[in-house]
Amino acid sequence: MGDKVIVNCTVVDGRTAEGGAPVPDAAVLIRGERIAAAGPLAEVMPQASEATVIDLGGAYVTPGLVNMHTHLSLSLPGAEGEGVKAMGPHDLALYMADGARRTLACGVTTVRCVAEKDHADFALRRAIDAGRVPGPRVFTAGRALVCTGGHGHEGTDTLECDGPAEFRRGVRAQIKAGADLIKLMISGGIAGENERIDTPQLSADEMAAVLETAHAWGRKVTAHAGPATVIAEAVALGLDCVEHGYELTPEVAAAMAARGTALVPTLLVTRCADFFEELGVPAWMRARSLGAGPRHLESYAMALDAGVTVLLGSDMPPFWPFEGTNATVRELEHMSEAGLGPARALHAATLGPARWLGADADLGTVEAGRYADLVATDTDPLASASAFRTVRWVMKGGAVVRDDAAVPSLA
């Protein structure tokens, strides 16, 4: 690919939450897959004499979004979920590839998969990296580790283990397959009929075995977790991230902040009645989800007050059409409106996740050396997280994958 230079734009990224400033009348020079220069037009253009000009017509340019709680093979209880569970390996691969394409078209250029069926996520990642399938960059946990009968045990996206030795083997099996991180189910949740959100599911020695083994191999561990007591125990043992955190306390939030344990709150999962209706989710699950909503928001507020690092993750498929936008953007709106604010929401959707993934040398900002994973919006993301409803142009690795001014696109 020849050089490209993006002009007629304002560059905004997550550094604004740390004292940085937007760059109006900006230009971004792209050489191959990466950004060669970014800054004021007058400084960048002398380096771009032979570059193809991409005029974005006054748009705001941000890094591509990072969705940190993704299931491209999601199958919740209900009719639609049963259909996904019944798919053979070939159908499942194509289903997930279609989801990856739709995800990228939304402006989500990186995902963190936190339990996918049959290790199909690794095949999907290879296909995306080889250019055979359009999709986001994929960081994945492989199969989540659960106790016998634990949360999510019904599907092939989890691996049942019991006792420290089996959990150690489970960690190693995911790493052998290519996992970038480990996902652990340490409590009940919304989708398990024979459990409660506050059902503890692992012993301390089982959690310790996972954390010690994963960390020895250089992998972080994230945990599906609802109740404060279970989370407190895992944080004390060195847990790197909490998914959901439905029932935090100020004390546990403070411990998370002190330890550097991040939170992916997935606020959507307790306020998505229409999504559950669409999938035919049973009444017991809908009631449990909506009933947990008020306490979920209180927990999120406690995390913000304590200074916990919060990161964007939808749990719902990132691309799913929902309430006038897609699930990723709707989650970001909830996070912003519930106390985070637009600037910190942008950080939680870009630079924060890149740092957690250990990929901030490549992702998360619009600056030289990073991958040219970029989106353009019509309105200012620092004024409202809803600006991402107006995404109209997406680039990944220097290639334009969506341009609403041209056809066809990936949308």
PDB file of N, CA and C in Angstrom, residues 242-320:
ATOM      1  N   VAL A 242     -11.970  -7.989  36.740  1.00  0.00           N
ATOM      2  CA  VAL A 242     -13.287  -8.507  37.107  1.00  0.00           C
ATOM      3  C   VAL A 242     -14.256  -8.216  35.983  1.00  0.00           C
ATOM      4  N   GLU A 243     -15.000  -9.231  35.577  1.00  0.00           N
ATOM      5  CA  GLU A 243     -16.093  -9.050  34.615  1.00  0.00           C
ATOM      6  C   GLU A 243     -17.406  -8.945  35.383  1.00  0.00           C
ATOM      7  N   HIS A 244     -18.179  -7.941  35.102  1.00  0.00           N
ATOM      8  CA  HIS A 244     -19.504  -7.672  35.673  1.00  0.00           C
ATOM      9  C   HIS A 244     -19.437  -6.959  37.029  1.00  0.00           C
ATOM     10  N   GLY A 245     -19.009  -7.642  38.072  1.00  0.00           N
ATOM     11  CA  GLY A 245     -18.952  -7.028  39.396  1.00  0.00           C
ATOM     12  C   GLY A 245     -20.306  -6.510  39.849  1.00  0.00           C
ATOM     13  N   TYR A 246     -21.299  -7.383  39.816  1.00  0.00           N
ATOM     14  CA  TYR A 246     -22.682  -6.957  40.091  1.00  0.00           C
ATOM     15  C   TYR A 246     -22.898  -6.428  41.504  1.00  0.00           C
ATOM     16  N   GLU A 247     -22.117  -6.947  42.474  1.00  0.00           N
ATOM     17  CA  GLU A 247     -22.436  -6.661  43.876  1.00  0.00           C
ATOM     18  C   GLU A 247     -21.190  -6.239  44.656  1.00  0.00           C
ATOM     19  N   LEU A 248     -20.492  -5.235  44.174  1.00  0.00           N
ATOM     20  CA  LEU A 248     -19.314  -4.722  44.871  1.00  0.00           C
ATOM     21  C   LEU A 248     -19.713  -3.993  46.152  1.00  0.00           C
ATOM     22  N   THR A 249     -18.727  -3.795  47.002  1.00  0.00           N
ATOM     23  CA  THR A 249     -18.851  -2.920  48.165  1.00  0.00           C
ATOM     24  C   THR A 249     -17.757  -1.865  48.049  1.00  0.00           C
ATOM     25  N   PRO A 250     -17.865  -0.759  48.782  1.00  0.00           N
ATOM     26  CA  PRO A 250     -16.789   0.241  48.742  1.00  0.00           C
ATOM     27  C   PRO A 250     -15.439  -0.346  49.141  1.00  0.00           C
ATOM     28  N   GLU A 251     -15.434  -1.256  50.102  1.00  0.00           N
ATOM     29  CA  GLU A 251     -14.189  -1.854  50.556  1.00  0.00           C
ATOM     30  C   GLU A 251     -13.538  -2.699  49.466  1.00  0.00           C
ATOM     31  N   VAL A 252     -14.346  -3.494  48.788  1.00  0.00           N
ATOM     32  CA  VAL A 252     -13.798  -4.334  47.722  1.00  0.00           C
ATOM     33  C   VAL A 252     -13.360  -3.478  46.543  1.00  0.00           C
ATOM     34  N   ALA A 253     -14.116  -2.450  46.214  1.00  0.00           N
ATOM     35  CA  ALA A 253     -13.699  -1.541  45.147  1.00  0.00           C
ATOM     36  C   ALA A 253     -12.367  -0.888  45.485  1.00  0.00           C
ATOM     37  N   ALA A 254     -12.192  -0.484  46.724  1.00  0.00           N
ATOM     38  CA  ALA A 254     -10.925   0.119  47.148  1.00  0.00           C
ATOM     39  C   ALA A 254      -9.776  -0.881  47.016  1.00  0.00           C
ATOM     40  N   ALA A 255     -10.038  -2.144  47.361  1.00  0.00           N
ATOM     41  CA  ALA A 255      -9.010  -3.177  47.223  1.00  0.00           C
ATOM     42  C   ALA A 255      -8.641  -3.386  45.753  1.00  0.00           C
ATOM     43  N   MET A 256      -9.634  -3.366  44.878  1.00  0.00           N
ATOM     44  CA  MET A 256      -9.364  -3.498  43.450  1.00  0.00           C
ATOM     45  C   MET A 256      -8.496  -2.346  42.951  1.00  0.00           C
ATOM     46  N   ALA A 257      -8.830  -1.135  43.362  1.00  0.00           N
ATOM     47  CA  ALA A 257      -8.055   0.034  42.936  1.00  0.00           C
ATOM     48  C   ALA A 257      -6.618  -0.063  43.432  1.00  0.00           C
ATOM     49  N   ALA A 258      -6.448  -0.483  44.678  1.00  0.00           N
ATOM     50  CA  ALA A 258      -5.115  -0.577  45.254  1.00  0.00           C
ATOM     51  C   ALA A 258      -4.278  -1.652  44.566  1.00  0.00           C
ATOM     52  N   ARG A 259      -4.919  -2.754  44.194  1.00  0.00           N
ATOM     53  CA  ARG A 259      -4.218  -3.872  43.560  1.00  0.00           C
ATOM     54  C   ARG A 259      -4.014  -3.633  42.062  1.00  0.00           C
ATOM     55  N   GLY A 260      -4.761  -2.695  41.468  1.00  0.00           N
ATOM     56  CA  GLY A 260      -4.710  -2.486  40.025  1.00  0.00           C
ATOM     57  C   GLY A 260      -5.587  -3.447  39.259  1.00  0.00           C
ATOM     58  N   THR A 261      -6.585  -4.010  39.927  1.00  0.00           N
ATOM     59  CA  THR A 261      -7.531  -4.921  39.273  1.00  0.00           C
ATOM     60  C   THR A 261      -8.570  -4.108  38.525  1.00  0.00           C
ATOM     61  N   ALA A 262      -8.673  -4.312  37.232  1.00  0.00           N
ATOM     62  CA  ALA A 262      -9.607  -3.552  36.393  1.00  0.00           C
ATOM     63  C   ALA A 262     -11.013  -4.134  36.504  1.00  0.00           C
ATOM     64  N   LEU A 263     -11.971  -3.359  36.017  1.00  0.00           N
ATOM     65  CA  LEU A 263     -13.374  -3.787  35.968  1.00  0.00           C
ATOM     66  C   LEU A 263     -13.923  -3.569  34.572  1.00  0.00           C
ATOM     67  N   VAL A 264     -14.498  -4.623  34.010  1.00  0.00           N
ATOM     68  CA  VAL A 264     -15.285  -4.510  32.776  1.00  0.00           C
ATOM     69  C   VAL A 264     -16.738  -4.678  33.201  1.00  0.00           C
ATOM     70  N   PRO A 265     -17.493  -3.581  33.375  1.00  0.00           N
ATOM     71  CA  PRO A 265     -18.777  -3.669  34.078  1.00  0.00           C
ATOM     72  C   PRO A 265     -19.918  -4.302  33.292  1.00  0.00           C
ATOM     73  N   THR A 266     -19.845  -4.312  31.974  1.00  0.00           N
ATOM     74  CA  THR A 266     -20.914  -4.895  31.137  1.00  0.00           C
ATOM     75  C   THR A 266     -22.299  -4.465  31.617  1.00  0.00           C
ATOM     76  N   LEU A 267     -22.518  -3.176  31.726  1.00  0.00           N
ATOM     77  CA  LEU A 267     -23.781  -2.663  32.247  1.00  0.00           C
ATOM     78  C   LEU A 267     -24.984  -3.107  31.413  1.00  0.00           C
ATOM     79  N   LEU A 268     -24.750  -3.391  30.149  1.00  0.00           N
ATOM     80  CA  LEU A 268     -25.854  -3.798  29.263  1.00  0.00           C
ATOM     81  C   LEU A 268     -26.571  -5.051  29.742  1.00  0.00           C
ATOM     82  N   VAL A 269     -25.857  -5.964  30.390  1.00  0.00           N
ATOM     83  CA  VAL A 269     -26.456  -7.272  30.654  1.00  0.00           C
ATOM     84  C   VAL A 269     -27.569  -7.213  31.694  1.00  0.00           C
ATOM     85  N   THR A 270     -27.673  -6.103  32.406  1.00  0.00           N
ATOM     86  CA  THR A 270     -28.782  -5.973  33.346  1.00  0.00           C
ATOM     87  C   THR A 270     -29.776  -4.899  32.893  1.00  0.00           C
ATOM     88  N   ARG A 271     -29.705  -4.542  31.622  1.00  0.00           N
ATOM     89  CA  ARG A 271     -30.660  -3.560  31.087  1.00  0.00           C
ATOM     90  C   ARG A 271     -30.875  -3.804  29.586  1.00  0.00           C
ATOM     91  N   CYS A 272     -31.115  -5.064  29.233  1.00  0.00           N
ATOM     92  CA  CYS A 272     -31.272  -5.409  27.808  1.00  0.00           C
ATOM     93  C   CYS A 272     -32.491  -6.304  27.601  1.00  0.00           C
ATOM     94  N   ALA A 273     -33.627  -5.915  28.144  1.00  0.00           N
ATOM     95  CA  ALA A 273     -34.844  -6.727  28.043  1.00  0.00           C
ATOM     96  C   ALA A 273     -35.215  -7.022  26.597  1.00  0.00           C
ATOM     97  N   ASP A 274     -35.053  -6.037  25.714  1.00  0.00           N
ATOM     98  CA  ASP A 274     -35.428  -6.239  24.310  1.00  0.00           C
ATOM     99  C   ASP A 274     -34.527  -7.271  23.633  1.00  0.00           C
ATOM    100  N   PHE A 275     -33.253  -7.270  23.986  1.00  0.00           N
ATOM    101  CA  PHE A 275     -32.314  -8.251  23.436  1.00  0.00           C
ATOM    102  C   PHE A 275     -32.716  -9.659  23.865  1.00  0.00           C
ATOM    103  N   PHE A 276     -33.040  -9.811  25.136  1.00  0.00           N
ATOM    104  CA  PHE A 276     -33.466 -11.113  25.625  1.00  0.00           C
ATOM    105  C   PHE A 276     -34.773 -11.556  24.965  1.00  0.00           C
ATOM    106  N   GLU A 277     -35.666 -10.610  24.756  1.00  0.00           N
ATOM    107  CA  GLU A 277     -36.931 -10.919  24.075  1.00  0.00           C
ATOM    108  C   GLU A 277     -36.652 -11.417  22.658  1.00  0.00           C
ATOM    109  N   GLU A 278     -35.740 -10.741  21.980  1.00  0.00           N
ATOM    110  CA  GLU A 278     -35.384 -11.110  20.606  1.00  0.00           C
ATOM    111  C   GLU A 278     -34.818 -12.523  20.535  1.00  0.00           C
ATOM    112  N   LEU A 279     -34.050 -12.915  21.545  1.00  0.00           N
ATOM    113  CA  LEU A 279     -33.419 -14.233  21.537  1.00  0.00           C
ATOM    114  C   LEU A 279     -34.307 -15.324  22.119  1.00  0.00           C
ATOM    115  N   GLY A 280     -35.457 -14.952  22.677  1.00  0.00           N
ATOM    116  CA  GLY A 280     -36.320 -15.941  23.299  1.00  0.00           C
ATOM    117  C   GLY A 280     -35.773 -16.459  24.612  1.00  0.00           C
ATOM    118  N   VAL A 281     -35.063 -15.613  25.341  1.00  0.00           N
ATOM    119  CA  VAL A 281     -34.477 -16.004  26.625  1.00  0.00           C
ATOM    120  C   VAL A 281     -35.597 -16.286  27.621  1.00  0.00           C
ATOM    121  N   PRO A 282     -35.467 -17.320  28.445  1.00  0.00           N
ATOM    122  CA  PRO A 282     -36.550 -17.685  29.365  1.00  0.00           C
ATOM    123  C   PRO A 282     -36.814 -16.616  30.421  1.00  0.00           C
ATOM    124  N   ALA A 283     -38.021 -16.678  30.984  1.00  0.00           N
ATOM    125  CA  ALA A 283     -38.479 -15.649  31.920  1.00  0.00           C
ATOM    126  C   ALA A 283     -37.593 -15.552  33.148  1.00  0.00           C
ATOM    127  N   TRP A 284     -37.095 -16.696  33.660  1.00  0.00           N
ATOM    128  CA  TRP A 284     -36.275 -16.648  34.868  1.00  0.00           C
ATOM    129  C   TRP A 284     -35.003 -15.832  34.658  1.00  0.00           C
ATOM    130  N   MET A 285     -34.433 -15.927  33.456  1.00  0.00           N
ATOM    131  CA  MET A 285     -33.198 -15.196  33.187  1.00  0.00           C
ATOM    132  C   MET A 285     -33.475 -13.702  33.008  1.00  0.00           C
ATOM    133  N   ARG A 286     -34.565 -13.391  32.340  1.00  0.00           N
ATOM    134  CA  ARG A 286     -34.925 -11.973  32.189  1.00  0.00           C
ATOM    135  C   ARG A 286     -35.147 -11.336  33.551  1.00  0.00           C
ATOM    136  N   ALA A 287     -35.866 -12.038  34.421  1.00  0.00           N
ATOM    137  CA  ALA A 287     -36.154 -11.492  35.750  1.00  0.00           C
ATOM    138  C   ALA A 287     -34.869 -11.302  36.549  1.00  0.00           C
ATOM    139  N   ARG A 288     -33.958 -12.263  36.472  1.00  0.00           N
ATOM    140  CA  ARG A 288     -32.711 -12.150  37.216  1.00  0.00           C
ATOM    141  C   ARG A 288     -31.868 -10.984  36.688  1.00  0.00           C
ATOM    142  N   SER A 289     -31.834 -10.830  35.380  1.00  0.00           N
ATOM    143  CA  SER A 289     -31.062  -9.738  34.775  1.00  0.00           C
ATOM    144  C   SER A 289     -31.593  -8.374  35.196  1.00  0.00           C
ATOM    145  N   LEU A 290     -32.865  -8.140  34.956  1.00  0.00           N
ATOM    146  CA  LEU A 290     -33.437  -6.829  35.256  1.00  0.00           C
ATOM    147  C   LEU A 290     -33.441  -6.559  36.760  1.00  0.00           C
ATOM    148  N   GLY A 291     -33.631  -7.605  37.550  1.00  0.00           N
ATOM    149  CA  GLY A 291     -33.626  -7.441  39.001  1.00  0.00           C
ATOM    150  C   GLY A 291     -32.264  -7.039  39.538  1.00  0.00           C
ATOM    151  N   ALA A 292     -31.209  -7.413  38.837  1.00  0.00           N
ATOM    152  CA  ALA A 292     -29.853  -7.071  39.279  1.00  0.00           C
ATOM    153  C   ALA A 292     -29.435  -5.672  38.852  1.00  0.00           C
ATOM    154  N   GLY A 293     -30.224  -5.037  38.000  1.00  0.00           N
ATOM    155  CA  GLY A 293     -29.828  -3.764  37.403  1.00  0.00           C
ATOM    156  C   GLY A 293     -29.499  -2.651  38.378  1.00  0.00           C
ATOM    157  N   PRO A 294     -30.385  -2.331  39.340  1.00  0.00           N
ATOM    158  CA  PRO A 294     -30.079  -1.231  40.259  1.00  0.00           C
ATOM    159  C   PRO A 294     -28.804  -1.463  41.069  1.00  0.00           C
ATOM    160  N   ARG A 295     -28.619  -2.675  41.594  1.00  0.00           N
ATOM    161  CA  ARG A 295     -27.416  -2.963  42.386  1.00  0.00           C
ATOM    162  C   ARG A 295     -26.169  -2.924  41.510  1.00  0.00           C
ATOM    163  N   HIS A 296     -26.307  -3.334  40.259  1.00  0.00           N
ATOM    164  CA  HIS A 296     -25.200  -3.308  39.313  1.00  0.00           C
ATOM    165  C   HIS A 296     -24.704  -1.866  39.133  1.00  0.00           C
ATOM    166  N   LEU A 297     -25.622  -0.949  38.946  1.00  0.00           N
ATOM    167  CA  LEU A 297     -25.243   0.462  38.798  1.00  0.00           C
ATOM    168  C   LEU A 297     -24.593   1.010  40.060  1.00  0.00           C
ATOM    169  N   GLU A 298     -25.098   0.625  41.213  1.00  0.00           N
ATOM    170  CA  GLU A 298     -24.488   1.061  42.463  1.00  0.00           C
ATOM    171  C   GLU A 298     -23.043   0.553  42.561  1.00  0.00           C
ATOM    172  N   SER A 299     -22.824  -0.677  42.164  1.00  0.00           N
ATOM    173  CA  SER A 299     -21.478  -1.248  42.202  1.00  0.00           C
ATOM    174  C   SER A 299     -20.541  -0.492  41.273  1.00  0.00           C
ATOM    175  N   TYR A 300     -21.035  -0.173  40.107  1.00  0.00           N
ATOM    176  CA  TYR A 300     -20.240   0.592  39.138  1.00  0.00           C
ATOM    177  C   TYR A 300     -19.849   1.947  39.722  1.00  0.00           C
ATOM    178  N   ALA A 301     -20.796   2.605  40.355  1.00  0.00           N
ATOM    179  CA  ALA A 301     -20.509   3.903  40.983  1.00  0.00           C
ATOM    180  C   ALA A 301     -19.447   3.759  42.068  1.00  0.00           C
ATOM    181  N   MET A 302     -19.517   2.678  42.842  1.00  0.00           N
ATOM    182  CA  MET A 302     -18.501   2.436  43.871  1.00  0.00           C
ATOM    183  C   MET A 302     -17.123   2.277  43.235  1.00  0.00           C
ATOM    184  N   ALA A 303     -17.060   1.568  42.112  1.00  0.00           N
ATOM    185  CA  ALA A 303     -15.779   1.376  41.427  1.00  0.00           C
ATOM    186  C   ALA A 303     -15.215   2.710  40.948  1.00  0.00           C
ATOM    187  N   LEU A 304     -16.061   3.542  40.383  1.00  0.00           N
ATOM    188  CA  LEU A 304     -15.601   4.848  39.923  1.00  0.00           C
ATOM    189  C   LEU A 304     -15.120   5.696  41.091  1.00  0.00           C
ATOM    190  N   ASP A 305     -15.869   5.694  42.168  1.00  0.00           N
ATOM    191  CA  ASP A 305     -15.487   6.481  43.342  1.00  0.00           C
ATOM    192  C   ASP A 305     -14.135   6.036  43.910  1.00  0.00           C
ATOM    193  N   ALA A 306     -13.866   4.745  43.819  1.00  0.00           N
ATOM    194  CA  ALA A 306     -12.619   4.201  44.371  1.00  0.00           C
ATOM    195  C   ALA A 306     -11.429   4.391  43.444  1.00  0.00           C
ATOM    196  N   GLY A 307     -11.687   4.769  42.193  1.00  0.00           N
ATOM    197  CA  GLY A 307     -10.609   4.929  41.234  1.00  0.00           C
ATOM    198  C   GLY A 307     -10.207   3.663  40.511  1.00  0.00           C
ATOM    199  N   VAL A 308     -11.109   2.696  40.461  1.00  0.00           N
ATOM    200  CA  VAL A 308     -10.845   1.464  39.709  1.00  0.00           C
ATOM    201  C   VAL A 308     -10.774   1.781  38.214  1.00  0.00           C
ATOM    202  N   THR A 309      -9.835   1.179  37.528  1.00  0.00           N
ATOM    203  CA  THR A 309      -9.764   1.303  36.071  1.00  0.00           C
ATOM    204  C   THR A 309     -10.928   0.542  35.454  1.00  0.00           C
ATOM    205  N   VAL A 310     -11.772   1.236  34.692  1.00  0.00           N
ATOM    206  CA  VAL A 310     -12.897   0.578  34.040  1.00  0.00           C
ATOM    207  C   VAL A 310     -12.656   0.535  32.539  1.00  0.00           C
ATOM    208  N   LEU A 311     -13.085  -0.560  31.930  1.00  0.00           N
ATOM    209  CA  LEU A 311     -12.817  -0.816  30.522  1.00  0.00           C
ATOM    210  C   LEU A 311     -14.104  -1.215  29.811  1.00  0.00           C
ATOM    211  N   LEU A 312     -14.204  -0.845  28.547  1.00  0.00           N
ATOM    212  CA  LEU A 312     -15.394  -1.123  27.745  1.00  0.00           C
ATOM    213  C   LEU A 312     -15.508  -2.605  27.405  1.00  0.00           C
ATOM    214  N   GLY A 313     -16.688  -3.169  27.642  1.00  0.00           N
ATOM    215  CA  GLY A 313     -16.982  -4.533  27.212  1.00  0.00           C
ATOM    216  C   GLY A 313     -18.479  -4.732  27.206  1.00  0.00           C
ATOM    217  N   SER A 314     -19.034  -5.246  26.131  1.00  0.00           N
ATOM    218  CA  SER A 314     -20.496  -5.275  25.965  1.00  0.00           C
ATOM    219  C   SER A 314     -21.145  -6.581  26.407  1.00  0.00           C
ATOM    220  N   ASP A 315     -20.405  -7.698  26.404  1.00  0.00           N
ATOM    221  CA  ASP A 315     -20.958  -9.035  26.619  1.00  0.00           C
ATOM    222  C   ASP A 315     -21.902  -9.413  25.478  1.00  0.00           C
ATOM    223  N   MET A 316     -22.915  -8.606  25.201  1.00  0.00           N
ATOM    224  CA  MET A 316     -23.685  -8.803  23.981  1.00  0.00           C
ATOM    225  C   MET A 316     -22.729  -8.757  22.788  1.00  0.00           C
ATOM    226  N   PRO A 317     -23.035  -9.454  21.682  1.00  0.00           N
ATOM    227  CA  PRO A 317     -22.161  -9.365  20.514  1.00  0.00           C
ATOM    228  C   PRO A 317     -21.909  -7.907  20.141  1.00  0.00           C
ATOM    229  N   PRO A 318     -20.658  -7.525  19.893  1.00  0.00           N
ATOM    230  CA  PRO A 318     -20.305  -6.105  19.749  1.00  0.00           C
ATOM    231  C   PRO A 318     -21.112  -5.355  18.694  1.00  0.00           C
ATOM    232  N   PHE A 319     -21.501  -6.073  17.652  1.00  0.00           N
ATOM    233  CA  PHE A 319     -22.159  -5.454  16.504  1.00  0.00           C
ATOM    234  C   PHE A 319     -23.681  -5.433  16.621  1.00  0.00           C
ATOM    235  N   TRP A 320     -24.235  -6.075  17.648  1.00  0.00           N
ATOM    236  CA  TRP A 320     -25.675  -6.328  17.678  1.00  0.00           C
ATOM    237  C   TRP A 320     -26.466  -5.023  17.639  1.00  0.00           C
TER     238      TRP A 320
END
